[in-house]
Amino acid sequence: MEEALRAYLLGSSGLTALVSTRVQWGTLAQSVDYPAVVLTRIDGLPDYAMDGPTGLVSSRIQADCWGETYAAAKAVARQVKARISGVDTVVDDGGSPPVVLGALRGGFIEGERDSFEVGVGAAGLSSVRLFRVSLDFIIWHSE
């Protein structure tokens, strides 16, 4: 699911116009350019029916949308929210022949928070005030 979700987000021209390829799981490089997105899987629960596993998992994903201005962080968050909300697709790697990365079978926003921190600028020499919009999603996906 991790590879599929990152590839799916990077398939959005609106998002990549803002962050280029700066969508990562876990953390960003210490002196990254902004804006950027950091994804974290908070938890995942397999789904079961009376006759056993359905093959789907419900995962809580946090998407932290970072920017050097509040407007930049908010613009990225709006693109991420628009891309994930209601997703129902199979994601491949775009190769020839394509390799399936996973199926994303539903995306539902669960929460949104705004905050800021002091971080390191792109040159790695100065501190900058970074704004963050954190989005919580429940994403149903294949195992």
mmCIF file of C-alpha atoms in Angstrom:
data_model
loop_
_atom_site.group_PDB
_atom_site.id
_atom_site.type_symbol
_atom_site.label_atom_id
_atom_site.label_comp_id
_atom_site.label_asym_id
_atom_site.label_seq_id
_atom_site.Cartn_x
_atom_site.Cartn_y
_atom_site.Cartn_z
ATOM 1 C CA MET A 1 0.000 0.000 0.000
ATOM 2 C CA GLU A 2 2.819 2.409 0.776
ATOM 3 C CA GLU A 3 4.234 2.321 -2.755
ATOM 4 C CA ALA A 4 0.752 2.519 -4.272
ATOM 5 C CA LEU A 5 -0.310 5.537 -2.218
ATOM 6 C CA ARG A 6 2.886 7.476 -2.923
ATOM 7 C CA ALA A 7 2.655 6.712 -6.648
ATOM 8 C CA TYR A 8 -1.026 7.666 -6.667
ATOM 9 C CA LEU A 9 -0.327 11.020 -4.995
ATOM 10 C CA LEU A 10 2.538 11.721 -7.405
ATOM 11 C CA GLY A 11 0.093 11.069 -10.266
ATOM 12 C CA SER A 12 -1.679 14.332 -9.404
ATOM 13 C CA SER A 13 -0.418 17.185 -11.577
ATOM 14 C CA GLY A 14 -1.885 19.694 -9.125
ATOM 15 C CA LEU A 15 0.100 18.219 -6.238
ATOM 16 C CA THR A 16 3.355 17.704 -8.149
ATOM 17 C CA ALA A 17 3.185 21.322 -9.370
ATOM 18 C CA LEU A 18 3.546 22.268 -5.694
ATOM 19 C CA VAL A 19 5.836 19.575 -4.237
ATOM 20 C CA SER A 20 7.568 18.004 -7.259
ATOM 21 C CA THR A 21 8.451 14.498 -5.981
ATOM 22 C CA ARG A 22 8.730 15.505 -2.295
ATOM 23 C CA VAL A 23 6.218 12.943 -1.007
ATOM 24 C CA GLN A 24 7.884 10.534 1.407
ATOM 25 C CA TRP A 25 7.033 7.965 4.061
ATOM 26 C CA GLY A 26 8.256 8.588 7.609
ATOM 27 C CA THR A 27 10.519 11.610 7.287
ATOM 28 C CA LEU A 28 12.110 14.063 4.888
ATOM 29 C CA ALA A 29 15.782 14.808 4.393
ATOM 30 C CA GLN A 30 17.061 17.344 6.928
ATOM 31 C CA SER A 31 17.598 20.148 4.390
ATOM 32 C CA VAL A 32 14.708 19.536 1.994
ATOM 33 C CA ASP A 33 12.992 22.165 -0.135
ATOM 34 C CA TYR A 34 9.411 22.980 0.765
ATOM 35 C CA PRO A 35 6.529 22.447 0.322
ATOM 36 C CA ALA A 36 6.551 18.702 0.910
ATOM 37 C CA VAL A 37 4.392 15.835 2.204
ATOM 38 C CA VAL A 38 5.303 13.258 4.858
ATOM 39 C CA LEU A 39 3.116 10.151 5.129
ATOM 40 C CA THR A 40 2.806 8.001 8.264
ATOM 41 C CA ARG A 41 0.790 4.821 8.706
ATOM 42 C CA ILE A 42 -0.712 5.075 12.184
ATOM 43 C CA ASP A 43 -2.401 1.678 12.198
ATOM 44 C CA GLY A 44 -3.977 -0.949 9.980
ATOM 45 C CA LEU A 45 -6.741 -3.433 10.627
ATOM 46 C CA PRO A 46 -7.485 -6.382 8.329
ATOM 47 C CA ASP A 47 -11.121 -6.789 7.365
ATOM 48 C CA TYR A 48 -12.989 -10.034 7.999
ATOM 49 C CA ALA A 49 -16.305 -11.489 6.910
ATOM 50 C CA MET A 50 -18.017 -14.528 8.420
ATOM 51 C CA ASP A 51 -16.055 -16.832 6.099
ATOM 52 C CA GLY A 52 -12.632 -15.261 6.758
ATOM 53 C CA PRO A 53 -10.391 -12.404 5.564
ATOM 54 C CA THR A 54 -11.751 -10.217 2.754
ATOM 55 C CA GLY A 55 -8.285 -9.225 1.511
ATOM 56 C CA LEU A 56 -8.849 -5.576 2.465
ATOM 57 C CA VAL A 57 -7.174 -3.531 5.190
ATOM 58 C CA SER A 58 -8.397 -0.318 6.794
ATOM 59 C CA SER A 59 -5.342 1.880 7.494
ATOM 60 C CA ARG A 60 -5.200 5.218 9.277
ATOM 61 C CA ILE A 61 -2.762 7.415 7.348
ATOM 62 C CA GLN A 62 -1.490 10.791 8.492
ATOM 63 C CA ALA A 63 -0.389 13.151 5.730
ATOM 64 C CA ASP A 64 1.686 16.074 7.025
ATOM 65 C CA CYS A 65 1.704 18.852 4.455
ATOM 66 C CA TRP A 66 4.628 21.224 5.077
ATOM 67 C CA GLY A 67 5.290 24.702 3.716
ATOM 68 C CA GLU A 68 7.326 27.800 4.512
ATOM 69 C CA THR A 69 4.056 29.754 4.559
ATOM 70 C CA TYR A 70 0.652 28.813 5.883
ATOM 71 C CA ALA A 71 -0.794 29.354 2.396
ATOM 72 C CA ALA A 72 1.725 26.906 0.864
ATOM 73 C CA ALA A 73 0.991 24.197 3.450
ATOM 74 C CA LYS A 74 -2.757 24.695 3.030
ATOM 75 C CA ALA A 75 -2.536 24.535 -0.784
ATOM 76 C CA VAL A 76 -0.686 21.215 -0.569
ATOM 77 C CA ALA A 77 -3.215 19.880 1.957
ATOM 78 C CA ARG A 78 -6.094 20.783 -0.364
ATOM 79 C CA GLN A 79 -4.448 18.857 -3.221
ATOM 80 C CA VAL A 80 -3.792 15.791 -1.025
ATOM 81 C CA LYS A 81 -7.348 15.848 0.324
ATOM 82 C CA ALA A 82 -8.843 16.139 -3.163
ATOM 83 C CA ARG A 83 -6.683 13.288 -4.458
ATOM 84 C CA ILE A 84 -7.357 10.800 -1.636
ATOM 85 C CA SER A 85 -11.005 11.532 -0.829
ATOM 86 C CA GLY A 86 -13.146 8.839 -2.420
ATOM 87 C CA VAL A 87 -10.257 7.051 -4.160
ATOM 88 C CA ASP A 88 -11.111 3.722 -5.818
ATOM 89 C CA THR A 89 -8.374 2.602 -8.175
ATOM 90 C CA VAL A 90 -5.655 0.077 -8.913
ATOM 91 C CA VAL A 91 -2.208 1.696 -9.010
ATOM 92 C CA ASP A 92 0.648 0.441 -11.185
ATOM 93 C CA ASP A 93 4.234 1.581 -11.616
ATOM 94 C CA GLY A 94 3.670 3.023 -15.100
ATOM 95 C CA GLY A 95 6.195 0.600 -16.601
ATOM 96 C CA SER A 96 5.884 -1.537 -19.697
ATOM 97 C CA PRO A 97 4.470 -3.970 -18.850
ATOM 98 C CA PRO A 98 2.999 -2.293 -15.777
ATOM 99 C CA VAL A 99 3.520 -3.837 -12.348
ATOM 100 C CA VAL A 100 0.534 -3.471 -10.005
ATOM 101 C CA LEU A 101 1.553 -1.726 -6.781
ATOM 102 C CA GLY A 102 -1.796 -2.125 -5.017
ATOM 103 C CA ALA A 103 -5.498 -1.338 -4.952
ATOM 104 C CA LEU A 104 -6.790 1.721 -3.096
ATOM 105 C CA ARG A 105 -10.469 1.057 -2.435
ATOM 106 C CA GLY A 106 -11.659 4.047 -0.420
ATOM 107 C CA GLY A 107 -10.257 7.190 1.166
ATOM 108 C CA PHE A 108 -12.084 9.094 3.893
ATOM 109 C CA ILE A 109 -10.918 12.239 5.712
ATOM 110 C CA GLU A 110 -11.069 11.803 9.496
ATOM 111 C CA GLY A 111 -9.410 14.987 10.770
ATOM 112 C CA GLU A 112 -7.369 18.074 9.978
ATOM 113 C CA ARG A 113 -5.001 20.105 12.189
ATOM 114 C CA ASP A 114 -2.807 23.167 11.622
ATOM 115 C CA SER A 115 0.497 23.846 13.419
ATOM 116 C CA PHE A 116 3.982 25.262 12.932
ATOM 117 C CA GLU A 117 7.563 24.463 13.940
ATOM 118 C CA VAL A 118 11.013 25.913 13.479
ATOM 119 C CA GLY A 119 13.029 23.836 11.014
ATOM 120 C CA VAL A 120 16.151 23.926 8.872
ATOM 121 C CA GLY A 121 15.984 25.723 5.531
ATOM 122 C CA ALA A 122 16.959 24.203 2.180
ATOM 123 C CA ALA A 123 20.530 25.492 2.426
ATOM 124 C CA GLY A 124 20.851 23.760 5.814
ATOM 125 C CA LEU A 125 22.304 26.923 7.355
ATOM 126 C CA SER A 126 19.359 28.936 8.596
ATOM 127 C CA SER A 127 16.248 28.190 10.577
ATOM 128 C CA VAL A 128 12.838 28.735 9.031
ATOM 129 C CA ARG A 129 9.338 28.760 10.394
ATOM 130 C CA LEU A 130 7.505 25.779 8.887
ATOM 131 C CA PHE A 131 3.760 25.488 8.724
ATOM 132 C CA ARG A 132 2.056 22.099 8.793
ATOM 133 C CA VAL A 133 -1.420 20.913 7.927
ATOM 134 C CA SER A 134 -1.920 17.356 9.183
ATOM 135 C CA LEU A 135 -4.628 15.288 7.523
ATOM 136 C CA ASP A 136 -5.882 11.981 8.907
ATOM 137 C CA PHE A 137 -7.397 9.521 6.447
ATOM 138 C CA ILE A 138 -8.899 6.077 6.659
ATOM 139 C CA ILE A 139 -7.812 4.305 3.487
ATOM 140 C CA TRP A 140 -9.166 0.894 2.486
ATOM 141 C CA HIS A 141 -6.653 -1.020 0.410
ATOM 142 C CA SER A 142 -5.634 -4.497 -0.682
ATOM 143 C CA GLU A 143 -3.237 -6.462 1.510
#
